[in-house]
């Protein structure tokens, strides 16, 4: 599963946590989580990413049993209502294993398979697609004072090294996705440089996932957007920019709005191509 026709896949975010930065606490109860999953499916999500531990800046880690109690019932309940592919957003190999047994089809690891010595062997044993994301530091302290000499070179070469480590550990190359980790140990200028270079990340040959939805980067550009729910405009701008750079999937909270924006963007791109062909054939435009 790479793109949805001529547009990136849309991965809906379902955080079953009390403390996620934009939707914490809203979907912590099973019924509410299931209702939100249904809304995302109806709105055109291509896959749903379920997380039971917040990775927002300053977040405190949760115990494995707590995380399992949060995510497993939600995975089981969504499996009952349809076959939309699910991914598990976790740093913990044991949570990834249990989630895949319960029906998840992808592991989204924001540590890029570095959080545990068991991460690489688990990814190899699971055999499912795995998102290798770049993070500098750990959520608790990553935004304290992140520094890079050349963020694009450093982040991309780190991701390439992590992909090679995964392959050496037995992960099939065609199961690896890369994600630049917007906002994970990065300031505004780092995030913007990475966004501008997304097409170069694609050159490594792996599908690229982009997570920009409601992030602080939007507030850094528009300081009025203090409440994460006021960052839809900026999130859509970043999603469309990523789509134009060729990313394969976009991780979002606002599925309906993002699917609509991407559909319109794709239709306009098609119309622009037709106009170009007609112009090259000598038709008046
Ligand atoms: N961002 C968040 C969480 N997981 N996974 C990937 N691959 N890429 C991302 O950019 C990414 C991610 C942070 O967003 P959210 O899940 O809404 O918040 P929280 O971590 O507070 O639950």
PDB file of C-alpha atoms and ligand atoms in Angstrom:
ATOM      1  CA  UNK A   1       0.000   0.000   0.000  1.00  0.00           C
ATOM      2  CA  UNK A   2       1.802   3.159  -1.123  1.00  0.00           C
ATOM      3  CA  UNK A   3      -0.284   6.015  -2.457  1.00  0.00           C
ATOM      4  CA  UNK A   4      -4.035   6.319  -3.035  1.00  0.00           C
ATOM      5  CA  UNK A   5      -4.036   6.841  -6.808  1.00  0.00           C
ATOM      6  CA  UNK A   6      -2.461  10.212  -7.435  1.00  0.00           C
ATOM      7  CA  UNK A   7      -2.523  11.398  -3.822  1.00  0.00           C
ATOM      8  CA  UNK A   8      -0.851  10.338  -0.587  1.00  0.00           C
ATOM      9  CA  UNK A   9      -2.601   7.927   1.779  1.00  0.00           C
ATOM     10  CA  UNK A  10      -4.278   9.531   4.770  1.00  0.00           C
ATOM     11  CA  UNK A  11      -3.456   7.970   8.126  1.00  0.00           C
ATOM     12  CA  UNK A  12      -5.961   9.017  10.811  1.00  0.00           C
ATOM     13  CA  UNK A  13      -4.603   9.546  14.328  1.00  0.00           C
ATOM     14  CA  UNK A  14      -6.412   7.801  17.178  1.00  0.00           C
ATOM     15  CA  UNK A  15      -4.784   8.633  20.491  1.00  0.00           C
ATOM     16  CA  UNK A  16      -6.160   6.587  23.383  1.00  0.00           C
ATOM     17  CA  UNK A  17      -4.193   8.590  25.912  1.00  0.00           C
ATOM     18  CA  UNK A  18      -5.167  11.068  28.623  1.00  0.00           C
ATOM     19  CA  UNK A  19      -2.393  13.506  27.678  1.00  0.00           C
ATOM     20  CA  UNK A  20      -1.839  13.727  23.894  1.00  0.00           C
ATOM     21  CA  UNK A  21      -1.124  17.284  22.897  1.00  0.00           C
ATOM     22  CA  UNK A  22      -4.169  17.968  20.756  1.00  0.00           C
ATOM     23  CA  UNK A  23      -6.767  15.328  21.537  1.00  0.00           C
ATOM     24  CA  UNK A  24      -5.615  13.875  24.874  1.00  0.00           C
ATOM     25  CA  UNK A  25      -8.442  12.425  26.943  1.00  0.00           C
ATOM     26  CA  UNK A  26     -11.076  12.713  24.231  1.00  0.00           C
ATOM     27  CA  UNK A  27     -10.848   9.123  22.992  1.00  0.00           C
ATOM     28  CA  UNK A  28      -9.640   7.376  26.129  1.00  0.00           C
ATOM     29  CA  UNK A  29     -12.953   5.579  26.622  1.00  0.00           C
ATOM     30  CA  UNK A  30     -13.504   2.623  24.311  1.00  0.00           C
ATOM     31  CA  UNK A  31     -16.857   3.783  22.920  1.00  0.00           C
ATOM     32  CA  UNK A  32     -15.495   7.211  22.132  1.00  0.00           C
ATOM     33  CA  UNK A  33     -12.430   5.712  20.455  1.00  0.00           C
ATOM     34  CA  UNK A  34     -14.575   3.433  18.348  1.00  0.00           C
ATOM     35  CA  UNK A  35     -16.880   6.280  17.336  1.00  0.00           C
ATOM     36  CA  UNK A  36     -13.886   8.352  16.304  1.00  0.00           C
ATOM     37  CA  UNK A  37     -12.523   5.417  14.278  1.00  0.00           C
ATOM     38  CA  UNK A  38     -15.874   5.138  12.487  1.00  0.00           C
ATOM     39  CA  UNK A  39     -15.840   8.871  11.726  1.00  0.00           C
ATOM     40  CA  UNK A  40     -12.338   8.598  10.278  1.00  0.00           C
ATOM     41  CA  UNK A  41     -13.286   5.578   8.149  1.00  0.00           C
ATOM     42  CA  UNK A  42     -16.389   7.399   6.850  1.00  0.00           C
ATOM     43  CA  UNK A  43     -14.285  10.468   6.128  1.00  0.00           C
ATOM     44  CA  UNK A  44     -11.984   8.449   3.859  1.00  0.00           C
ATOM     45  CA  UNK A  45      -9.012   7.455   6.033  1.00  0.00           C
ATOM     46  CA  UNK A  46      -6.790   4.869   4.325  1.00  0.00           C
ATOM     47  CA  UNK A  47      -5.395   3.607   7.627  1.00  0.00           C
ATOM     48  CA  UNK A  48      -5.639   4.407  11.355  1.00  0.00           C
ATOM     49  CA  UNK A  49      -2.684   4.882  13.684  1.00  0.00           C
ATOM     50  CA  UNK A  50      -3.456   3.926  17.299  1.00  0.00           C
ATOM     51  CA  UNK A  51      -1.298   5.281  20.112  1.00  0.00           C
ATOM     52  CA  UNK A  52      -1.454   4.581  23.852  1.00  0.00           C
ATOM     53  CA  UNK A  53       1.510   6.734  24.926  1.00  0.00           C
ATOM     54  CA  UNK A  54       1.910  10.421  24.183  1.00  0.00           C
ATOM     55  CA  UNK A  55       5.192  11.432  22.566  1.00  0.00           C
ATOM     56  CA  UNK A  56       4.525  15.172  22.764  1.00  0.00           C
ATOM     57  CA  UNK A  57       7.435  17.281  24.043  1.00  0.00           C
ATOM     58  CA  UNK A  58       7.736  16.829  27.807  1.00  0.00           C
ATOM     59  CA  UNK A  59       5.491  13.738  27.922  1.00  0.00           C
ATOM     60  CA  UNK A  60       6.173  11.181  30.652  1.00  0.00           C
ATOM     61  CA  UNK A  61       6.563   7.536  29.564  1.00  0.00           C
ATOM     62  CA  UNK A  62       3.839   5.035  30.498  1.00  0.00           C
ATOM     63  CA  UNK A  63       4.236   1.458  31.730  1.00  0.00           C
ATOM     64  CA  UNK A  64       3.846  -1.368  29.258  1.00  0.00           C
ATOM     65  CA  UNK A  65       0.760  -2.886  30.910  1.00  0.00           C
ATOM     66  CA  UNK A  66      -1.009   0.494  30.916  1.00  0.00           C
ATOM     67  CA  UNK A  67      -0.243   1.022  27.247  1.00  0.00           C
ATOM     68  CA  UNK A  68      -1.455  -2.496  26.393  1.00  0.00           C
ATOM     69  CA  UNK A  69      -4.695  -1.956  28.325  1.00  0.00           C
ATOM     70  CA  UNK A  70      -5.287   1.220  26.349  1.00  0.00           C
ATOM     71  CA  UNK A  71      -4.629  -0.014  22.820  1.00  0.00           C
ATOM     72  CA  UNK A  72      -5.581  -3.708  22.642  1.00  0.00           C
ATOM     73  CA  UNK A  73      -9.345  -3.310  23.256  1.00  0.00           C
ATOM     74  CA  UNK A  74      -9.472  -0.515  20.664  1.00  0.00           C
ATOM     75  CA  UNK A  75      -7.694  -2.622  18.042  1.00  0.00           C
ATOM     76  CA  UNK A  76     -10.035  -5.548  18.746  1.00  0.00           C
ATOM     77  CA  UNK A  77     -13.111  -3.313  18.575  1.00  0.00           C
ATOM     78  CA  UNK A  78     -12.094  -1.677  15.278  1.00  0.00           C
ATOM     79  CA  UNK A  79     -11.328  -5.112  13.824  1.00  0.00           C
ATOM     80  CA  UNK A  80     -14.983  -5.972  14.540  1.00  0.00           C
ATOM     81  CA  UNK A  81     -16.313  -3.077  12.459  1.00  0.00           C
ATOM     82  CA  UNK A  82     -14.173  -3.298   9.336  1.00  0.00           C
ATOM     83  CA  UNK A  83     -10.921  -4.132   7.663  1.00  0.00           C
ATOM     84  CA  UNK A  84      -9.209  -0.743   7.534  1.00  0.00           C
ATOM     85  CA  UNK A  85      -5.467  -1.304   8.084  1.00  0.00           C
ATOM     86  CA  UNK A  86      -4.325  -0.326  11.589  1.00  0.00           C
ATOM     87  CA  UNK A  87      -0.904   0.776  12.695  1.00  0.00           C
ATOM     88  CA  UNK A  88       0.369   0.770  16.256  1.00  0.00           C
ATOM     89  CA  UNK A  89       2.249   3.886  17.382  1.00  0.00           C
ATOM     90  CA  UNK A  90       4.555   2.588  20.091  1.00  0.00           C
ATOM     91  CA  UNK A  91       8.161   2.625  21.241  1.00  0.00           C
ATOM     92  CA  UNK A  92       7.782  -0.747  22.919  1.00  0.00           C
ATOM     93  CA  UNK A  93       8.466  -3.991  21.022  1.00  0.00           C
ATOM     94  CA  UNK A  94       6.157  -5.960  23.340  1.00  0.00           C
ATOM     95  CA  UNK A  95       3.272  -3.572  22.607  1.00  0.00           C
ATOM     96  CA  UNK A  96       3.979  -3.839  18.876  1.00  0.00           C
ATOM     97  CA  UNK A  97       3.946  -7.652  19.078  1.00  0.00           C
ATOM     98  CA  UNK A  98       0.659  -7.747  21.022  1.00  0.00           C
ATOM     99  CA  UNK A  99      -0.941  -5.165  18.722  1.00  0.00           C
ATOM    100  CA  UNK A 100      -0.009  -7.119  15.601  1.00  0.00           C
ATOM    101  CA  UNK A 101      -1.390 -10.302  17.194  1.00  0.00           C
ATOM    102  CA  UNK A 102      -4.619  -8.369  17.858  1.00  0.00           C
ATOM    103  CA  UNK A 103      -4.891  -7.243  14.233  1.00  0.00           C
ATOM    104  CA  UNK A 104      -2.581  -4.272  13.597  1.00  0.00           C
ATOM    105  CA  UNK A 105      -0.799  -4.406  10.242  1.00  0.00           C
ATOM    106  CA  UNK A 106       1.963  -1.831  10.706  1.00  0.00           C
ATOM    107  CA  UNK A 107       4.375  -0.689  13.431  1.00  0.00           C
ATOM    108  CA  UNK A 108       4.944   3.052  13.729  1.00  0.00           C
ATOM    109  CA  UNK A 109       8.029   3.587  15.901  1.00  0.00           C
ATOM    110  CA  UNK A 110       8.935   7.225  16.565  1.00  0.00           C
ATOM    111  CA  UNK A 111      12.325   6.095  17.913  1.00  0.00           C
ATOM    112  CA  UNK A 112      13.262   4.584  14.539  1.00  0.00           C
ATOM    113  CA  UNK A 113      13.717   1.155  16.179  1.00  0.00           C
ATOM    114  CA  UNK A 114      16.250   2.489  18.694  1.00  0.00           C
ATOM    115  CA  UNK A 115      14.184   2.513  21.918  1.00  0.00           C
ATOM    116  CA  UNK A 116      15.063  -1.053  22.899  1.00  0.00           C
ATOM    117  CA  UNK A 117      17.664  -3.652  21.914  1.00  0.00           C
ATOM    118  CA  UNK A 118      14.639  -5.792  21.053  1.00  0.00           C
ATOM    119  CA  UNK A 119      13.226  -3.276  18.538  1.00  0.00           C
ATOM    120  CA  UNK A 120      15.161  -4.408  15.450  1.00  0.00           C
ATOM    121  CA  UNK A 121      14.677  -8.176  16.012  1.00  0.00           C
ATOM    122  CA  UNK A 122      10.991  -7.606  16.745  1.00  0.00           C
ATOM    123  CA  UNK A 123      10.505  -5.623  13.530  1.00  0.00           C
ATOM    124  CA  UNK A 124      12.220  -8.430  11.605  1.00  0.00           C
ATOM    125  CA  UNK A 125      10.134 -11.140  13.288  1.00  0.00           C
ATOM    126  CA  UNK A 126       6.823  -9.311  12.807  1.00  0.00           C
ATOM    127  CA  UNK A 127       7.387  -8.975   9.081  1.00  0.00           C
ATOM    128  CA  UNK A 128       4.864  -6.127   8.788  1.00  0.00           C
ATOM    129  CA  UNK A 129       5.583  -2.640   7.400  1.00  0.00           C
ATOM    130  CA  UNK A 130       7.437  -0.488   9.912  1.00  0.00           C
ATOM    131  CA  UNK A 131       7.720   3.293  10.089  1.00  0.00           C
ATOM    132  CA  UNK A 132      11.238   4.363  11.014  1.00  0.00           C
ATOM    133  CA  UNK A 133      10.939   7.937  12.278  1.00  0.00           C
ATOM    134  CA  UNK A 134      13.737  10.362  13.133  1.00  0.00           C
ATOM    135  CA  UNK A 135      13.800  11.746  16.661  1.00  0.00           C
ATOM    136  CA  UNK A 136      16.703  13.603  18.258  1.00  0.00           C
ATOM    137  CA  UNK A 137      16.699  12.766  21.967  1.00  0.00           C
ATOM    138  CA  UNK A 138      13.606  11.516  23.771  1.00  0.00           C
ATOM    139  CA  UNK A 139      10.162  13.147  24.154  1.00  0.00           C
ATOM    140  CA  UNK A 140      10.774  14.276  27.754  1.00  0.00           C
ATOM    141  CA  UNK A 141      13.658  16.578  26.770  1.00  0.00           C
ATOM    142  CA  UNK A 142      13.851  16.649  22.953  1.00  0.00           C
ATOM    143  CA  UNK A 143      12.724  20.274  22.575  1.00  0.00           C
ATOM    144  CA  UNK A 144      15.093  21.652  25.249  1.00  0.00           C
ATOM    145  CA  UNK A 145      17.822  22.843  22.871  1.00  0.00           C
ATOM    146  CA  UNK A 146      17.974  20.830  19.649  1.00  0.00           C
ATOM    147  CA  UNK A 147      20.980  21.720  17.457  1.00  0.00           C
ATOM    148  CA  UNK A 148      22.152  20.609  14.028  1.00  0.00           C
ATOM    149  CA  UNK A 149      24.968  21.832  11.752  1.00  0.00           C
ATOM    150  CA  UNK A 150      22.978  20.699   8.715  1.00  0.00           C
ATOM    151  CA  UNK A 151      19.555  19.327   9.706  1.00  0.00           C
ATOM    152  CA  UNK A 152      18.686  17.869   6.301  1.00  0.00           C
ATOM    153  CA  UNK A 153      21.988  16.023   5.883  1.00  0.00           C
ATOM    154  CA  UNK A 154      21.995  14.795   9.501  1.00  0.00           C
ATOM    155  CA  UNK A 155      18.371  13.646   9.613  1.00  0.00           C
ATOM    156  CA  UNK A 156      18.466  11.946   6.209  1.00  0.00           C
ATOM    157  CA  UNK A 157      21.776  10.169   6.818  1.00  0.00           C
ATOM    158  CA  UNK A 158      20.502   9.037  10.222  1.00  0.00           C
ATOM    159  CA  UNK A 159      17.351   7.654   8.604  1.00  0.00           C
ATOM    160  CA  UNK A 160      19.397   5.887   5.945  1.00  0.00           C
ATOM    161  CA  UNK A 161      21.568   4.341   8.674  1.00  0.00           C
ATOM    162  CA  UNK A 162      18.482   3.218  10.590  1.00  0.00           C
ATOM    163  CA  UNK A 163      16.983   1.673   7.441  1.00  0.00           C
ATOM    164  CA  UNK A 164      20.271  -0.166   6.796  1.00  0.00           C
ATOM    165  CA  UNK A 165      20.338  -1.383  10.410  1.00  0.00           C
ATOM    166  CA  UNK A 166      16.785  -2.680   9.990  1.00  0.00           C
ATOM    167  CA  UNK A 167      17.700  -4.485   6.773  1.00  0.00           C
ATOM    168  CA  UNK A 168      20.808  -5.977   8.420  1.00  0.00           C
ATOM    169  CA  UNK A 169      18.556  -7.227  11.256  1.00  0.00           C
ATOM    170  CA  UNK A 170      16.301  -9.001   8.768  1.00  0.00           C
ATOM    171  CA  UNK A 171      13.572  -6.457   7.976  1.00  0.00           C
ATOM    172  CA  UNK A 172      12.621  -6.742   4.298  1.00  0.00           C
ATOM    173  CA  UNK A 173      13.559  -3.505   2.487  1.00  0.00           C
ATOM    174  CA  UNK A 174      10.063  -3.226   0.991  1.00  0.00           C
ATOM    175  CA  UNK A 175       8.549  -3.091   4.495  1.00  0.00           C
ATOM    176  CA  UNK A 176      10.449   0.040   5.563  1.00  0.00           C
ATOM    177  CA  UNK A 177       8.849   3.505   5.629  1.00  0.00           C
ATOM    178  CA  UNK A 178      10.777   6.642   6.573  1.00  0.00           C
ATOM    179  CA  UNK A 179       9.508   9.709   8.442  1.00  0.00           C
ATOM    180  CA  UNK A 180      11.577  12.866   9.079  1.00  0.00           C
ATOM    181  CA  UNK A 181       9.913  13.325  12.491  1.00  0.00           C
ATOM    182  CA  UNK A 182       8.698  16.904  12.199  1.00  0.00           C
ATOM    183  CA  UNK A 183       8.798  18.476  15.692  1.00  0.00           C
ATOM    184  CA  UNK A 184      10.770  15.659  17.309  1.00  0.00           C
ATOM    185  CA  UNK A 185      13.923  17.382  18.577  1.00  0.00           C
ATOM    186  CA  UNK A 186      13.678  20.158  15.982  1.00  0.00           C
ATOM    187  CA  UNK A 187      13.112  23.900  15.912  1.00  0.00           C
ATOM    188  CA  UNK A 188      11.055  25.792  13.339  1.00  0.00           C
ATOM    189  CA  UNK A 189      14.017  26.330  11.014  1.00  0.00           C
ATOM    190  CA  UNK A 190      14.921  22.629  11.153  1.00  0.00           C
ATOM    191  CA  UNK A 191      11.324  21.598  10.412  1.00  0.00           C
ATOM    192  CA  UNK A 192      11.048  24.007   7.484  1.00  0.00           C
ATOM    193  CA  UNK A 193      14.360  22.845   5.997  1.00  0.00           C
ATOM    194  CA  UNK A 194      13.207  19.219   6.252  1.00  0.00           C
ATOM    195  CA  UNK A 195       9.842  20.001   4.654  1.00  0.00           C
ATOM    196  CA  UNK A 196      11.600  21.780   1.793  1.00  0.00           C
ATOM    197  CA  UNK A 197      13.837  18.736   1.224  1.00  0.00           C
ATOM    198  CA  UNK A 198      11.178  15.996   1.355  1.00  0.00           C
ATOM    199  CA  UNK A 199      11.687  15.161  -2.321  1.00  0.00           C
ATOM    200  CA  UNK A 200      15.339  14.391  -1.529  1.00  0.00           C
ATOM    201  CA  UNK A 201      14.259  11.972   1.212  1.00  0.00           C
ATOM    202  CA  UNK A 202      12.260  10.086  -1.416  1.00  0.00           C
ATOM    203  CA  UNK A 203      15.510   9.486  -3.316  1.00  0.00           C
ATOM    204  CA  UNK A 204      16.515   6.904  -0.685  1.00  0.00           C
ATOM    205  CA  UNK A 205      13.852   4.685  -2.268  1.00  0.00           C
ATOM    206  CA  UNK A 206      11.550   4.070   0.707  1.00  0.00           C
ATOM    207  CA  UNK A 207       7.969   5.319   1.037  1.00  0.00           C
ATOM    208  CA  UNK A 208       7.779   8.471   3.167  1.00  0.00           C
ATOM    209  CA  UNK A 209       5.250   9.225   5.905  1.00  0.00           C
ATOM    210  CA  UNK A 210       4.795  12.822   7.065  1.00  0.00           C
ATOM    211  CA  UNK A 211       3.310  13.853  10.426  1.00  0.00           C
ATOM    212  CA  UNK A 212       2.598  17.568  10.647  1.00  0.00           C
ATOM    213  CA  UNK A 213      -0.973  17.693  11.889  1.00  0.00           C
ATOM    214  CA  UNK A 214      -1.688  20.412  14.493  1.00  0.00           C
ATOM    215  CA  UNK A 215       1.997  20.627  15.422  1.00  0.00           C
ATOM    216  CA  UNK A 216       3.725  23.538  17.133  1.00  0.00           C
ATOM    217  CA  UNK A 217       5.444  24.413  13.850  1.00  0.00           C
ATOM    218  CA  UNK A 218       2.111  25.919  12.792  1.00  0.00           C
ATOM    219  CA  UNK A 219       1.995  28.048  15.948  1.00  0.00           C
ATOM    220  CA  UNK A 220       5.624  29.085  15.417  1.00  0.00           C
ATOM    221  CA  UNK A 221       4.484  30.640  12.111  1.00  0.00           C
ATOM    222  CA  UNK A 222       1.051  31.810  13.311  1.00  0.00           C
ATOM    223  CA  UNK A 223       1.352  32.673  17.019  1.00  0.00           C
ATOM    224  CA  UNK A 224      -2.441  33.064  17.325  1.00  0.00           C
ATOM    225  CA  UNK A 225      -2.819  29.279  16.898  1.00  0.00           C
ATOM    226  CA  UNK A 226      -2.161  28.461  20.542  1.00  0.00           C
ATOM    227  CA  UNK A 227      -4.888  25.819  20.755  1.00  0.00           C
ATOM    228  CA  UNK A 228      -3.834  22.804  18.609  1.00  0.00           C
ATOM    229  CA  UNK A 229      -7.385  22.625  17.245  1.00  0.00           C
ATOM    230  CA  UNK A 230      -6.838  26.086  15.723  1.00  0.00           C
ATOM    231  CA  UNK A 231      -4.015  24.759  13.513  1.00  0.00           C
ATOM    232  CA  UNK A 232      -6.096  23.165  10.732  1.00  0.00           C
ATOM    233  CA  UNK A 233      -5.224  25.745   8.064  1.00  0.00           C
ATOM    234  CA  UNK A 234      -1.504  25.398   8.688  1.00  0.00           C
ATOM    235  CA  UNK A 235      -1.776  21.604   8.891  1.00  0.00           C
ATOM    236  CA  UNK A 236      -3.514  21.480   5.500  1.00  0.00           C
ATOM    237  CA  UNK A 237      -0.900  23.792   3.972  1.00  0.00           C
ATOM    238  CA  UNK A 238       1.843  21.467   5.200  1.00  0.00           C
ATOM    239  CA  UNK A 239      -0.020  18.362   4.015  1.00  0.00           C
ATOM    240  CA  UNK A 240      -0.457  19.780   0.501  1.00  0.00           C
ATOM    241  CA  UNK A 241       3.156  20.915   0.415  1.00  0.00           C
ATOM    242  CA  UNK A 242       4.204  17.380   1.407  1.00  0.00           C
ATOM    243  CA  UNK A 243       1.919  15.904  -1.255  1.00  0.00           C
ATOM    244  CA  UNK A 244       3.551  18.108  -3.885  1.00  0.00           C
ATOM    245  CA  UNK A 245       6.954  16.876  -2.706  1.00  0.00           C
ATOM    246  CA  UNK A 246       5.803  13.283  -3.300  1.00  0.00           C
ATOM    247  CA  UNK A 247       5.244  11.912   0.212  1.00  0.00           C
ATOM    248  CA  UNK A 248       3.331   8.634   0.278  1.00  0.00           C
ATOM    249  CA  UNK A 249       1.228   9.080   3.416  1.00  0.00           C
ATOM    250  CA  UNK A 250       0.231  11.879   5.772  1.00  0.00           C
ATOM    251  CA  UNK A 251      -0.638  11.320   9.455  1.00  0.00           C
ATOM    252  CA  UNK A 252      -3.516  13.615  10.470  1.00  0.00           C
ATOM    253  CA  UNK A 253      -6.142  14.319  13.121  1.00  0.00           C
ATOM    254  CA  UNK A 254      -8.560  16.029  10.696  1.00  0.00           C
ATOM    255  CA  UNK A 255      -9.221  13.245   8.217  1.00  0.00           C
ATOM    256  CA  UNK A 256     -12.246  14.656   6.390  1.00  0.00           C
ATOM    257  CA  UNK A 257     -10.632  18.027   5.743  1.00  0.00           C
ATOM    258  CA  UNK A 258      -7.312  16.493   4.663  1.00  0.00           C
ATOM    259  CA  UNK A 259      -8.887  13.942   2.309  1.00  0.00           C
ATOM    260  CA  UNK A 260     -10.936  16.737   0.720  1.00  0.00           C
ATOM    261  CA  UNK A 261      -7.917  19.027   0.352  1.00  0.00           C
ATOM    262  CA  UNK A 262      -5.867  16.217  -1.225  1.00  0.00           C
ATOM    263  CA  UNK A 263      -8.662  15.244  -3.622  1.00  0.00           C
ATOM    264  CA  UNK A 264      -9.040  18.835  -4.803  1.00  0.00           C
ATOM    265  CA  UNK A 265      -5.255  19.212  -5.055  1.00  0.00           C
ATOM    266  CA  UNK A 266      -5.042  16.009  -7.152  1.00  0.00           C
ATOM    267  CA  UNK A 267      -7.903  17.130  -9.449  1.00  0.00           C
ATOM    268  CA  UNK A 268      -6.219  20.501  -9.998  1.00  0.00           C
ATOM    269  CA  UNK A 269      -2.944  18.745 -10.787  1.00  0.00           C
ATOM    270  CA  UNK A 270      -4.740  16.587 -13.351  1.00  0.00           C
ATOM    271  CA  UNK A 271      -6.374  19.675 -14.919  1.00  0.00           C
ATOM    272  CA  UNK A 272      -3.012  21.438 -15.057  1.00  0.00           C
ATOM    273  CA  UNK A 273      -1.463  18.440 -16.854  1.00  0.00           C
ATOM    274  CA  UNK A 274      -4.303  18.360 -19.408  1.00  0.00           C
ATOM    275  CA  UNK A 275      -3.915  22.090 -20.022  1.00  0.00           C
ATOM    276  CA  UNK A 276      -0.176  21.614 -20.565  1.00  0.00           C
ATOM    277  CA  UNK A 277      -0.728  18.813 -23.071  1.00  0.00           C
ATOM    278  CA  UNK A 278      -3.317  20.886 -24.955  1.00  0.00           C
ATOM    279  CA  UNK A 279      -0.966  23.874 -24.992  1.00  0.00           C
ATOM    280  CA  UNK A 280       1.892  21.676 -26.297  1.00  0.00           C
ATOM    281  CA  UNK A 281      -0.417  20.454 -29.073  1.00  0.00           C
ATOM    282  CA  UNK A 282      -1.118  24.021 -30.120  1.00  0.00           C
ATOM    283  CA  UNK A 283      -4.628  24.428 -28.657  1.00  0.00           C
ATOM    284  CA  UNK A 284      -5.476  27.828 -27.283  1.00  0.00           C
ATOM    285  CA  UNK A 285      -5.804  27.835 -23.510  1.00  0.00           C
TER     286      UNK A 285
HETATM  287  N1  LIG B   1       3.785  12.510  15.567  1.00  0.00           N
HETATM  288  C1  LIG B   1       3.207  12.206  16.751  1.00  0.00           C
HETATM  289  C2  LIG B   1       3.051  10.884  17.146  1.00  0.00           C
HETATM  290  N2  LIG B   1       3.449   9.868  16.344  1.00  0.00           N
HETATM  291  N3  LIG B   1       4.403   9.118  14.308  1.00  0.00           N
HETATM  292  C3  LIG B   1       4.977   9.390  13.135  1.00  0.00           C
HETATM  293  N4  LIG B   1       5.389   8.397  12.326  1.00  0.00           N
HETATM  294  N5  LIG B   1       5.182  10.685  12.711  1.00  0.00           N
HETATM  295  C4  LIG B   1       4.810  11.752  13.476  1.00  0.00           C
HETATM  296  O1  LIG B   1       5.035  12.902  13.043  1.00  0.00           O
HETATM  297  C5  LIG B   1       4.195  11.503  14.748  1.00  0.00           C
HETATM  298  C6  LIG B   1       4.013  10.145  15.144  1.00  0.00           C
HETATM  299  C7  LIG B   1       2.739  13.316  17.638  1.00  0.00           C
HETATM  300  O2  LIG B   1       1.402  13.599  17.441  1.00  0.00           O
HETATM  301  P1  LIG B   1       0.158  13.027  18.300  1.00  0.00           P
HETATM  302  O3  LIG B   1       0.061  11.546  18.178  1.00  0.00           O
HETATM  303  O4  LIG B   1      -1.061  13.740  17.904  1.00  0.00           O
HETATM  304  O5  LIG B   1       0.454  13.446  19.778  1.00  0.00           O
HETATM  305  P2  LIG B   1       0.943  12.641  21.039  1.00  0.00           P
HETATM  306  O6  LIG B   1       2.292  12.111  20.738  1.00  0.00           O
HETATM  307  O7  LIG B   1       0.946  13.694  22.122  1.00  0.00           O
HETATM  308  O8  LIG B   1      -0.007  11.524  21.317  1.00  0.00           O
END
